[in-house]
């Protein structure tokens, strides 16, 4: 089993690599301009500088390698650090007083900022013939002068761009760049200029809440319906549910969503049509409100999977009820309830459980539309906003996350199937 | 209905030899007989034909220009003059629904044809040529792990402008959407066809064809392909339903066709902000999508039962 799992995981690595190459290439080929959103007053030469600083003009493979490194190593570490509070990179802490930068010729117009925490030095560079350590905090680079006061190399208020490592003001001769140890980069959104992982972490709970609730609802409604349908095949209940299921996955979610809003919000006024994203659950009342505002998005998203799962449960149950072991169980005099609910159901659920695992990435994608209808500020909405704003890094990150979900739950489904069904050999 | 394919060809035609009075039974004839017993599928066929008729012949009966702006008549409810109401600019929703239907159906049909062609081709080649099997199935698996909707959104956004310049705003986006939906939807068919081909190529008639020296292309085209057609036809119906929904979803997110170009999804997107004023704006296009997709799915169910010889009574 362990060996099977390891092999399965190893196979998924090239798949992930190829997928990331596809995602990366599509976005690379695209004509979208990363500086397209900046004010028109910025002269073309400066624009070109910004592009250079962003690494837009690097060779394709270099960019892909950087991107991979960022996604496979840096960002997961960032997530872990952010959610657990652990620290992997050594950091240099300076007292806030030290960090108020001193103006100096050429650096007058730089923006100074109080930095609370500073990551340790990444490079040593030559400034005016003197070797200095270059430090990097969240978004800015700085040097320490003789008195250990930092000189910031930074974006300025008037729009000119701060000096990157290789820029003219900081003289960096070839071969003099000495990487001491790398401080970890963060992938920034072009729209908000904040780390994308922060955005993702901020929005994940809402998506998880909607997706999780609706999937649970779908499972707990669909499985019993499927079982009853199979047990009473060709009954009116069976016929009705089959037709209902087909309707359930034929009527598009956005239409059901709009119908729900019209009926339950506009006409009846039962539920709010727009999800209040600022709502905080503090006591029972606010929790009830949270439930009330979640009912519509959750139901809309759940309907499709309810239809799908009930259909599969039904057919799987039908197959099992015909088998000999069910007859044996009945002939032993086991109560009918137990024959169906215990013997047949347990075996019928094997393919259903696999399907449930396989469906999870789909619910996340389905949530894109549902979140858009009810204005839930989840991952799907973030993707749509990023797409509309031409924010490529964010789009790349989210698409990649969706792809990882796909690959991951494929593995989960395979492993579950192997675990649940002893007839499957781990090959 | 004309027979799609024959199972057997006698050397002398029965009507010439005078032995049989009835016309020969064909596989497609049998399937049709079986299909007619499926009441839901037959009903859906009728409704779908009506929808297609409305969309194709609608402009002949309903002369209102879908682009005609009559700001005074904006947000009119369902009246005799505007049976489906009007939008915020006073454009007639019935006329727009008719034109939108043409686009939605055309997209469903074309994307389905692309998905089925690629899927059948990949499936046949992978199933028949053992050397290519591993590689093609890896590619299929990889495509299956791609996140469809996000990728679709990304691609339509990124390549909208160049295609618009190359083919004009409408045709460019039509080509883009159709190709992308098709290329992200062929994988299940490829797997299905591969499985079928793997069993069929072990049959005696394939060995017979090989032994008389037929080359691979002939065997694939005239012996294997007709035998995998049934599952492909069933898959085609579900694929078309899926393509219509996907296009509507794209348009609903505002990333499909340009605003002045009605499709059912786009009408929903435009109408959703006026839900409290005129729900008809959302109701009719939504109903059309749902009805069409529902009918196609029921027809698919009927086809599956009809084309499965084991179910035939």
XYZ file of C-alpha atoms in Angstrom:
740
model
C 0.000 0.000 0.000
C 2.712 2.430 1.023
C 4.604 1.564 -2.117
C 1.520 2.152 -4.218
C 0.986 5.519 -2.616
C 4.581 6.546 -3.202
C 4.464 5.472 -6.835
C 1.207 7.324 -7.327
C 2.720 10.468 -5.808
C 5.827 10.175 -7.956
C 3.740 9.849 -11.115
C 1.892 13.012 -10.197
C 5.097 15.075 -10.219
C 5.589 15.082 -14.011
C 1.851 15.678 -14.410
C 2.070 18.722 -12.194
C 5.179 19.909 -14.030
C 3.497 19.651 -17.402
C 0.351 21.333 -16.116
C 2.339 24.180 -14.656
C 4.171 24.498 -17.973
C 0.813 24.697 -19.764
C -0.569 27.288 -17.348
C 2.642 29.259 -17.520
C 2.918 29.092 -21.313
C -0.660 30.198 -21.912
C -0.120 33.236 -19.773
C 3.305 33.908 -21.286
C 1.923 33.756 -24.824
C -0.805 36.153 -23.952
C -0.464 39.705 -25.179
C -1.527 41.168 -21.825
C 0.837 43.906 -20.654
C 1.778 43.910 -16.976
C 2.266 47.671 -17.000
C -0.937 48.291 -18.940
C -2.749 49.341 -15.785
C -0.237 51.983 -14.749
C -1.052 55.638 -15.403
C -0.561 56.859 -18.967
C 1.681 59.686 -17.763
C 4.565 57.286 -17.187
C 7.008 57.744 -20.081
C 7.794 54.722 -22.276
C 11.408 54.521 -21.109
C 10.334 54.210 -17.489
C 7.727 51.675 -18.495
C 10.461 49.610 -20.069
C 12.465 49.894 -16.848
C 9.510 48.669 -14.861
C 9.148 45.724 -17.216
C 12.814 44.935 -16.774
C 12.528 45.137 -13.032
C 9.555 42.816 -13.116
C 11.574 40.341 -15.136
C 9.236 40.488 -18.117
C 12.135 40.496 -20.578
C 13.922 37.459 -19.160
C 14.302 34.400 -21.400
C 11.357 31.973 -21.303
C 13.105 29.140 -19.507
C 14.559 31.456 -16.895
C 11.130 32.808 -16.188
C 9.658 29.326 -16.006
C 12.379 28.147 -13.658
C 11.860 31.163 -11.411
C 8.142 30.618 -11.488
C 8.453 26.935 -10.633
C 10.805 27.661 -7.763
C 8.388 30.243 -6.502
C 5.386 27.929 -6.709
C 6.894 24.660 -5.615
C 9.170 25.913 -2.841
C 8.712 29.508 -1.839
C 4.968 29.878 -1.750
C 4.245 26.632 0.119
C 6.801 27.761 2.721
C 5.120 31.143 2.844
C 1.761 29.500 3.442
C 3.168 27.325 6.208
C 4.858 30.262 7.863
C 1.762 32.364 7.655
C -0.660 29.780 8.985
C 1.525 28.271 11.690
C 3.727 31.186 12.666
C 6.864 29.124 12.207
C 9.992 30.707 10.779
C 12.216 28.974 8.273
C 14.389 31.801 7.062
C 16.664 33.479 9.573
C 15.624 37.046 10.010
C 17.492 40.046 11.245
C 15.610 42.146 13.693
C 16.424 45.789 14.134
C 14.895 48.147 16.589
C 12.357 50.438 14.904
C 14.469 53.495 15.738
C 17.285 52.245 13.564
C 15.109 51.996 10.586
C 14.184 55.558 9.917
C 16.254 56.135 6.886
C 18.506 59.112 6.476
C 18.289 61.191 3.360
C 21.417 61.319 1.285
C 22.308 62.692 -2.075
C 20.522 60.744 -4.767
C 18.277 59.163 -2.246
C 16.399 62.282 -1.250
C 13.209 61.512 -2.983
C 12.947 57.987 -1.715
C 10.020 56.942 0.360
C 10.960 55.981 3.854
C 9.037 53.583 5.843
C 9.182 52.146 9.283
C 9.859 48.491 9.019
C 9.281 46.287 11.963
C 10.893 43.156 10.802
C 13.693 42.753 8.360
C 14.762 39.677 6.527
C 18.442 39.084 6.607
C 20.861 39.972 3.884
C 20.626 38.373 0.495
C 23.534 39.920 -1.343
C 26.599 41.871 -0.841
C 26.993 44.733 -3.280
C 29.530 47.373 -4.044
C 28.511 50.954 -3.441
C 31.131 53.571 -4.276
C 33.799 50.913 -4.116
C 32.754 49.753 -0.714
C 31.176 46.386 -0.095
C 27.892 46.632 1.659
C 25.280 44.131 2.564
C 22.006 44.455 0.825
C 18.931 43.752 2.881
C 15.411 43.143 1.844
C 12.265 43.662 3.820
C 8.790 42.868 2.547
C 8.819 45.131 -0.465
C 11.950 47.184 -0.328
C 15.687 46.835 -0.534
C 18.088 48.773 1.616
C 21.701 49.027 2.574
C 23.227 49.774 5.926
C 25.724 52.604 5.930
C 28.689 53.026 8.294
C 26.488 54.038 11.155
C 24.231 51.060 10.528
C 21.484 53.341 9.303
C 19.567 51.890 6.396
C 19.444 53.531 2.969
C 16.307 52.460 1.258
C 16.226 51.531 -2.391
C 12.612 51.816 -2.975
C 9.711 52.935 -5.060
C 9.320 56.665 -4.870
C 6.264 58.753 -4.589
C 6.667 60.474 -7.946
C 6.497 57.259 -9.907
C 10.124 56.620 -10.812
C 11.169 53.224 -9.845
C 13.574 52.420 -7.173
C 16.876 50.846 -7.860
C 16.870 47.151 -8.270
C 20.080 45.289 -7.706
C 21.356 45.862 -11.179
C 20.379 49.475 -11.527
C 22.710 52.353 -12.242
C 22.724 54.002 -8.853
C 23.965 50.906 -7.157
C 27.070 49.784 -8.918
C 27.170 46.051 -9.107
C 30.154 44.809 -11.076
C 29.926 41.383 -12.645
C 31.054 38.660 -10.345
C 30.758 40.799 -7.279
C 27.280 39.627 -6.438
C 27.738 37.369 -3.497
C 24.622 35.553 -2.498
C 25.051 34.956 1.210
C 21.791 33.161 1.519
C 18.620 33.882 -0.324
C 15.759 35.499 1.400
C 12.442 34.224 0.204
C 10.561 36.165 -2.429
C 6.854 36.677 -2.398
C 4.727 36.569 -5.503
C 2.885 39.872 -5.681
C -0.425 40.670 -7.276
C -0.151 43.316 -9.965
C -3.467 44.781 -8.930
C -3.163 45.121 -5.169
C 0.651 44.928 -4.830
C 0.212 42.574 -1.912
C 1.448 38.989 -1.718
C -0.989 36.723 -3.550
C -0.775 34.094 -0.868
C -2.195 36.632 1.581
C -5.118 37.213 -0.759
C -5.641 33.486 -1.121
C -5.508 32.881 2.615
C -7.896 35.754 3.187
C -10.457 34.340 0.782
C -10.165 30.614 1.364
C -12.436 30.400 4.450
C -15.458 31.795 2.592
C -14.964 29.387 -0.292
C -14.419 26.467 2.052
C -17.553 27.360 3.979
C -19.756 27.476 0.883
C -18.127 24.546 -0.884
C -17.949 22.357 2.210
C -21.510 22.969 3.323
C -22.961 22.380 -0.100
C -20.968 19.226 -0.714
C -21.990 17.821 2.667
C -25.592 18.728 1.985
C -25.394 17.089 -1.434
C -23.932 13.870 -0.007
C -26.381 13.582 2.874
C -29.379 14.151 0.633
C -28.248 12.261 -2.453
C -27.122 8.987 -0.911
C -30.398 8.165 0.898
C -32.385 9.188 -2.177
C -30.267 6.951 -4.379
C -30.671 4.022 -2.001
C -34.453 4.358 -1.808
C -34.611 4.768 -5.573
C -32.692 1.570 -6.143
C -34.634 -0.342 -3.529
C -37.925 0.685 -5.082
C -36.868 0.611 -8.710
C -39.533 1.813 -11.163
C -41.679 3.156 -8.333
C -43.110 6.628 -8.650
C -40.479 7.915 -6.250
C -37.771 6.436 -8.461
C -39.229 7.919 -11.631
C -39.760 11.312 -10.096
C -36.264 11.421 -8.630
C -34.642 10.347 -11.883
C -36.380 13.110 -13.810
C -35.599 15.555 -11.036
C -31.941 14.558 -11.109
C -31.734 15.123 -14.856
C -33.322 18.535 -14.360
C -30.834 19.153 -11.556
C -27.807 18.859 -13.759
C -29.372 20.303 -16.887
C -30.528 23.626 -15.513
C -27.409 25.785 -15.246
C -26.482 26.904 -11.733
C -26.512 30.578 -12.666
C -30.112 30.335 -13.811
C -31.209 28.501 -10.661
C -29.312 31.092 -8.640
C -31.092 33.996 -10.313
C -34.471 32.244 -9.962
C -33.770 31.692 -6.257
C -32.846 35.336 -5.784
C -36.040 36.419 -7.525
C -38.300 34.040 -5.603
C -36.736 33.988 -2.149
C -35.173 37.452 -1.929
C -37.202 39.730 -4.151
C -40.654 38.191 -3.780
C -40.632 36.466 -0.408
C -37.802 38.348 1.265
C -36.626 35.279 3.170
C -32.929 35.387 2.445
C -30.536 38.211 1.558
C -29.596 38.169 -2.122
C -26.100 39.477 -1.512
C -23.780 37.666 0.823
C -22.581 40.023 3.556
C -18.845 39.496 3.474
C -18.131 41.665 6.478
C -20.383 39.634 8.750
C -18.585 38.211 11.767
C -20.011 35.336 13.776
C -19.868 36.230 17.445
C -22.973 34.770 19.051
C -25.964 32.591 18.232
C -27.876 35.336 16.426
C -25.028 36.207 14.133
C -24.443 32.515 13.491
C -28.079 32.116 12.479
C -27.697 35.076 10.139
C -24.598 33.467 8.675
C -26.602 30.290 8.058
C -29.468 32.266 6.554
C -27.266 34.100 4.104
C -25.472 30.870 3.162
C -28.608 28.891 2.375
C -29.061 30.095 -1.186
C -25.459 29.827 -2.428
C -25.092 26.463 -0.723
C -28.329 25.077 -2.159
C -27.569 26.266 -5.669
C -24.134 24.684 -5.610
C -25.419 21.505 -3.942
C -28.209 20.795 -6.435
C -25.908 19.778 -9.255
C -23.903 17.340 -7.138
C -27.039 16.024 -5.485
C -28.307 15.052 -8.913
C -25.010 13.489 -9.919
C -24.426 11.550 -6.701
C -27.977 10.235 -6.377
C -27.753 8.862 -9.907
C -24.525 7.049 -9.173
C -25.697 5.752 -5.799
C -28.812 4.402 -7.458
C -27.004 2.522 -10.199
C -24.329 1.191 -7.875
C -26.980 0.043 -5.382
C -29.003 -1.605 -8.154
C -25.991 -3.647 -9.187
C -25.286 -4.804 -5.654
C -28.857 -5.677 -4.725
C -28.867 -8.257 -7.529
C -25.759 -10.030 -6.244
C -25.639 -13.375 -4.510
C -24.354 -12.146 -1.187
C -27.502 -10.089 -0.720
C -29.620 -13.177 -1.353
C -27.455 -15.118 1.089
C -27.880 -12.467 3.725
C -31.639 -12.508 3.240
C -31.827 -16.290 3.367
C -29.925 -16.279 6.634
C -32.862 -14.328 7.996
C -31.116 -11.037 8.517
C -33.566 -8.166 8.825
C -34.225 -6.415 5.531
C -33.127 -3.109 7.015
C -29.748 -4.528 7.815
C -29.372 -6.289 4.471
C -29.920 -3.049 2.592
C -28.442 -0.584 5.033
C -25.421 -2.622 6.021
C -24.532 -5.311 3.501
C -25.582 -3.751 0.220
C -24.993 -0.106 1.081
C -21.432 -0.580 2.248
C -20.450 -2.221 -0.994
C -22.410 0.193 -3.146
C -20.716 3.171 -1.575
C -17.238 2.197 -2.789
C -17.593 3.784 -6.241
C -19.662 6.613 -4.764
C -16.938 7.539 -2.277
C -14.425 7.589 -5.105
C -16.734 9.817 -7.092
C -17.146 12.116 -4.109
C -13.378 12.538 -3.906
C -13.137 13.111 -7.658
C -15.899 15.709 -7.497
C -14.242 17.972 -4.940
C -12.139 19.992 -7.417
C -15.290 20.367 -9.496
C -17.177 21.950 -6.597
C -14.388 24.453 -6.175
C -14.707 25.364 -9.840
C -18.488 25.436 -9.580
C -18.081 27.878 -6.732
C -16.602 30.391 -9.195
C -20.051 30.895 -10.692
C -21.985 30.633 -7.438
C -19.724 33.159 -5.734
C -20.243 35.505 -8.644
C -24.051 35.291 -8.397
C -24.246 35.889 -4.662
C -21.144 38.116 -4.422
C -19.345 35.848 -2.001
C -15.758 37.069 -1.636
C -14.145 33.690 -2.162
C -11.393 32.334 -4.368
C -13.647 32.211 -7.417
C -14.450 35.883 -7.143
C -10.754 36.643 -6.708
C -10.072 34.783 -9.957
C -12.755 36.709 -11.842
C -11.514 40.041 -10.515
C -7.933 39.136 -11.408
C -8.967 38.069 -14.903
C -10.882 41.266 -15.479
C -7.957 43.337 -14.231
C -5.375 41.437 -16.281
C -3.565 40.483 -13.079
C -1.505 37.608 -14.452
C 0.348 36.486 -11.296
C -2.902 36.104 -9.395
C -4.548 34.303 -12.290
C -1.566 31.972 -12.581
C -1.575 31.209 -8.880
C -5.281 30.472 -8.735
C -5.298 28.367 -11.895
C -2.368 26.448 -10.499
C -4.183 25.922 -7.199
C -7.188 24.555 -9.062
C -4.893 22.235 -11.024
C -3.221 21.015 -7.844
C -6.642 20.292 -6.382
C -7.461 18.221 -9.463
C -4.273 16.195 -9.295
C -4.467 15.755 -5.534
C -8.029 14.495 -5.447
C -7.331 12.167 -8.359
C -4.731 10.513 -6.164
C -7.073 10.513 -3.184
C -9.758 8.825 -5.279
C -7.368 6.147 -6.520
C -6.027 5.442 -3.072
C -9.504 5.384 -1.533
C -10.637 2.915 -4.137
C -7.675 0.673 -3.417
C -8.231 0.916 0.321
C -11.967 0.326 0.229
C -12.085 -2.446 -2.343
C -9.819 -5.346 -1.409
C -10.253 -6.822 -4.886
C -8.206 -3.986 -6.364
C -4.573 -4.874 -6.324
C -2.055 -2.108 -5.857
C -0.442 -2.171 -9.231
C -34.829 8.113 -40.763
C -32.053 7.022 -43.064
C -29.996 4.126 -41.783
C -26.700 5.335 -40.426
C -24.887 2.100 -41.026
C -25.701 -1.449 -41.910
C -24.662 -4.477 -39.963
C -24.655 -6.940 -42.809
C -24.802 -6.703 -46.533
C -26.173 -9.648 -48.403
C -24.629 -10.266 -51.783
C -27.928 -10.055 -53.528
C -30.313 -7.441 -52.335
C -33.419 -9.030 -50.807
C -35.814 -7.015 -52.930
C -34.052 -8.210 -56.081
C -34.139 -11.841 -55.127
C -37.755 -11.446 -54.143
C -37.318 -13.561 -51.026
C -38.405 -10.955 -48.497
C -41.224 -8.558 -48.755
C -40.222 -6.329 -45.815
C -37.314 -3.936 -46.065
C -34.142 -5.215 -44.394
C -33.687 -4.541 -40.677
C -30.785 -2.325 -39.920
C -28.995 -1.557 -36.701
C -30.083 2.051 -36.831
C -33.649 0.956 -37.625
C -33.656 -1.239 -34.528
C -32.236 1.576 -32.485
C -34.922 3.920 -33.744
C -37.652 1.420 -32.854
C -36.200 1.166 -29.360
C -35.758 4.928 -29.068
C -39.424 5.534 -29.852
C -40.386 3.530 -26.767
C -38.521 6.004 -24.544
C -41.316 8.480 -23.916
C -39.222 11.179 -22.258
C -36.662 11.061 -25.036
C -39.360 11.270 -27.710
C -41.019 14.163 -25.913
C -37.663 15.908 -25.583
C -37.003 15.367 -29.261
C -40.269 17.173 -30.015
C -39.485 20.073 -27.692
C -35.940 20.376 -29.002
C -37.217 20.442 -32.582
C -39.587 23.229 -31.548
C -36.725 25.200 -29.997
C -34.590 24.729 -33.103
C -37.519 25.746 -35.303
C -38.167 28.839 -33.199
C -34.532 29.829 -33.384
C -34.131 29.193 -37.115
C -37.490 30.321 -38.421
C -38.265 32.799 -35.667
C -37.069 35.914 -37.512
C -39.457 35.073 -40.362
C -42.441 35.359 -38.026
C -41.163 37.839 -35.460
C -39.898 40.796 -37.435
C -38.673 43.011 -34.590
C -35.026 43.988 -34.943
C -33.047 42.635 -31.943
C -30.820 45.726 -32.029
C -33.617 48.294 -32.317
C -33.415 50.654 -29.344
C -36.677 52.097 -28.061
C -35.766 53.803 -24.821
C -39.368 54.760 -24.036
C -40.415 51.113 -24.008
C -37.554 50.111 -21.664
C -38.333 47.591 -18.916
C -41.743 46.860 -20.330
C -43.182 43.702 -18.836
C -44.636 40.951 -20.927
C -46.997 42.755 -23.280
C -48.529 41.900 -26.639
C -45.984 44.102 -28.315
C -43.056 42.544 -26.448
C -44.108 39.045 -25.326
C -40.800 38.491 -23.481
C -40.467 42.116 -22.318
C -37.670 44.580 -23.097
C -34.276 45.356 -21.595
C -32.852 48.584 -20.189
C -32.552 50.094 -23.687
C -35.978 48.929 -24.770
C -34.674 46.189 -27.033
C -37.095 43.335 -27.603
C -36.139 40.261 -25.570
C -37.994 37.799 -27.783
C -36.015 38.873 -30.837
C -32.787 38.799 -28.831
C -33.586 35.370 -27.444
C -34.159 34.058 -30.954
C -30.836 35.436 -32.208
C -29.062 34.356 -29.050
C -30.344 30.843 -29.540
C -28.728 30.624 -32.938
C -25.349 31.416 -31.431
C -25.777 29.133 -28.422
C -26.912 26.180 -30.525
C -24.210 26.751 -33.119
C -21.576 26.820 -30.380
C -22.932 23.658 -28.794
C -22.952 21.865 -32.114
C -19.506 22.977 -33.296
C -17.778 22.449 -29.963
C -19.349 18.984 -29.758
C -18.107 18.116 -33.252
C -14.580 19.235 -32.347
C -14.588 17.328 -29.053
C -15.964 14.184 -30.651
C -13.560 14.284 -33.601
C -10.494 14.761 -31.448
C -11.729 12.263 -28.856
C -12.535 9.583 -31.413
C -9.264 10.109 -33.249
C -7.140 9.956 -30.101
C -9.132 7.016 -28.760
C -8.862 5.030 -31.991
C -5.157 5.660 -32.412
C -4.404 4.932 -28.750
C -6.480 1.776 -28.724
C -5.229 0.448 -32.034
C -1.526 1.271 -32.036
C 0.023 -0.108 -28.916
C 3.151 1.993 -29.267
C 1.247 5.266 -29.079
C -1.112 4.121 -26.339
C 1.002 5.072 -23.339
C 1.898 8.502 -24.622
C -1.617 9.414 -25.746
C -3.205 8.226 -22.518
C -0.672 10.234 -20.491
C -1.647 13.293 -22.519
C -5.315 12.507 -21.953
C -4.770 12.153 -18.214
C -2.946 15.443 -18.195
C -5.728 17.228 -20.017
C -8.160 15.686 -17.538
C -6.264 17.237 -14.636
C -6.449 20.704 -16.154
C -8.928 22.900 -14.324
C -11.453 23.449 -17.092
C -13.418 26.511 -16.071
C -10.505 28.663 -14.808
C -8.452 27.780 -17.871
C -11.370 28.543 -20.151
C -11.782 31.930 -18.518
C -8.080 32.660 -18.795
C -7.759 31.626 -22.429
C -10.822 33.513 -23.627
C -9.604 36.600 -21.843
C -6.040 36.439 -23.118
C -6.620 35.573 -26.740
C -9.718 37.651 -27.288
C -7.910 40.629 -28.785
C -5.652 38.892 -31.342
C -8.511 36.742 -32.625
C -10.792 39.732 -32.779
C -8.239 41.475 -34.946
C -7.823 38.420 -37.139
C -11.460 37.428 -37.703
C -13.567 40.359 -36.518
C -15.226 40.635 -33.103
C -17.971 38.030 -33.471
C -16.329 35.350 -35.583
C -13.067 35.643 -33.649
C -14.724 34.980 -30.328
C -16.901 32.261 -31.809
C -13.806 30.438 -33.078
C -12.014 30.954 -29.785
C -14.859 29.707 -27.582
C -15.673 26.758 -29.788
C -12.066 25.597 -30.086
C -11.345 26.020 -26.381
C -14.508 24.228 -25.233
C -13.852 21.476 -27.756
C -10.203 21.065 -26.818
C -11.007 20.862 -23.116
C -13.817 18.351 -23.636
C -12.492 15.492 -25.743
C -10.845 13.435 -22.988
C -13.770 11.304 -21.729
C -14.601 10.355 -25.307
C -11.001 9.405 -26.005
C -10.946 7.090 -22.993
C -14.281 5.585 -23.914
C -13.310 4.975 -27.529
C -9.931 3.558 -26.566
C -11.600 1.012 -24.309
C -13.983 -0.014 -27.068
C -11.227 -0.245 -29.667
C -9.124 -2.413 -27.364
C -11.861 -5.054 -27.227
C -12.961 -4.735 -30.849
C -9.499 -5.160 -32.313
C -9.285 -8.639 -30.769
C -12.439 -9.751 -32.601
C -12.361 -12.254 -35.451
C -13.516 -9.848 -38.112
C -10.511 -7.664 -37.477
C -8.201 -10.673 -37.697
C -9.974 -11.610 -40.915
C -9.455 -8.149 -42.316
C -5.792 -8.270 -41.295
C -5.306 -11.674 -42.886
C -6.562 -10.498 -46.262
C -3.990 -7.737 -46.066
C -6.085 -4.660 -45.304
C -3.949 -1.885 -44.024
C -4.455 -0.219 -40.661
C -6.268 2.788 -42.025
C -8.875 0.645 -43.767
C -9.379 -1.502 -40.685
C -9.770 1.537 -38.478
C -12.131 3.304 -40.823
C -14.389 0.544 -42.031
C -14.227 -2.079 -39.308
C -13.500 -0.398 -36.025
C -14.984 3.063 -36.399
C -18.553 1.900 -37.189
C -18.470 -0.268 -34.100
C -17.459 2.507 -31.727
C -19.997 4.897 -33.182
C -22.784 4.056 -30.726
C -21.011 5.190 -27.554
C -19.683 8.213 -29.426
C -23.207 9.246 -30.450
C -24.359 9.017 -26.829
C -21.309 10.939 -25.650
C -21.949 13.534 -28.356
C -25.361 14.419 -26.978
C -24.022 14.932 -23.458
C -21.049 16.837 -24.830
C -23.315 19.216 -26.716
C -25.398 19.858 -23.617
C -22.201 20.540 -21.681
C -20.862 22.896 -24.340
C -24.051 24.974 -24.313
C -23.873 25.286 -20.534
C -20.180 26.159 -20.632
C -20.666 28.903 -23.203
C -23.559 30.327 -21.196
C -21.442 30.233 -18.052
C -18.643 32.103 -19.826
C -21.043 34.726 -21.106
C -22.702 34.875 -17.714
C -19.365 35.779 -16.164
C -19.095 38.567 -18.730
C -16.210 36.895 -20.551
C -17.995 35.576 -23.614
C -19.259 37.514 -26.596
C -19.235 41.328 -26.792
C -22.159 43.096 -25.091
C -24.153 43.931 -28.219
C -24.049 40.346 -29.425
C -26.826 38.344 -27.793
C -26.358 34.755 -26.676
C -28.531 33.111 -24.050
C -25.837 33.367 -21.402
C -25.093 36.980 -22.288
C -28.803 37.864 -22.016
C -28.813 36.384 -18.509
C -25.694 38.371 -17.643
C -27.212 41.612 -18.952
C -30.576 40.932 -17.337
C -29.419 39.922 -13.886
C -29.032 43.507 -12.678
C -32.644 44.315 -13.556
C -34.069 41.263 -11.818
C -36.365 43.320 -9.613
C -37.618 45.467 -12.509
C -38.296 42.872 -15.166
C -37.668 39.251 -14.241
C -38.752 38.301 -17.775
C -35.346 39.496 -18.957
C -33.720 36.641 -17.094
C -36.523 34.142 -17.136
C -36.915 33.502 -20.874
C -33.279 33.105 -21.928
C -32.676 30.978 -18.828
C -35.670 28.841 -19.632
C -34.425 28.353 -23.179
C -30.991 27.207 -21.998
C -32.481 24.885 -19.417
C -35.039 23.434 -21.812
C -32.512 22.829 -24.553
C -29.970 21.221 -22.270
C -32.623 19.146 -20.512
C -33.991 17.879 -23.820
C -30.542 17.009 -25.132
C -29.765 15.123 -21.912
C -33.016 13.161 -22.098
C -32.341 12.367 -25.748
C -28.887 11.177 -24.697
C -30.466 8.885 -22.115
C -32.831 7.558 -24.755
C -30.000 7.036 -27.228
C -27.964 5.170 -24.647
C -30.796 2.753 -24.032
C -31.606 2.459 -27.721
C -28.052 1.851 -28.898
C -27.246 -0.728 -26.240
C -28.137 -4.065 -27.840
C -28.256 -5.785 -24.465
C -31.134 -3.619 -23.302
C -33.122 -4.176 -26.475
C -36.228 -6.264 -26.050
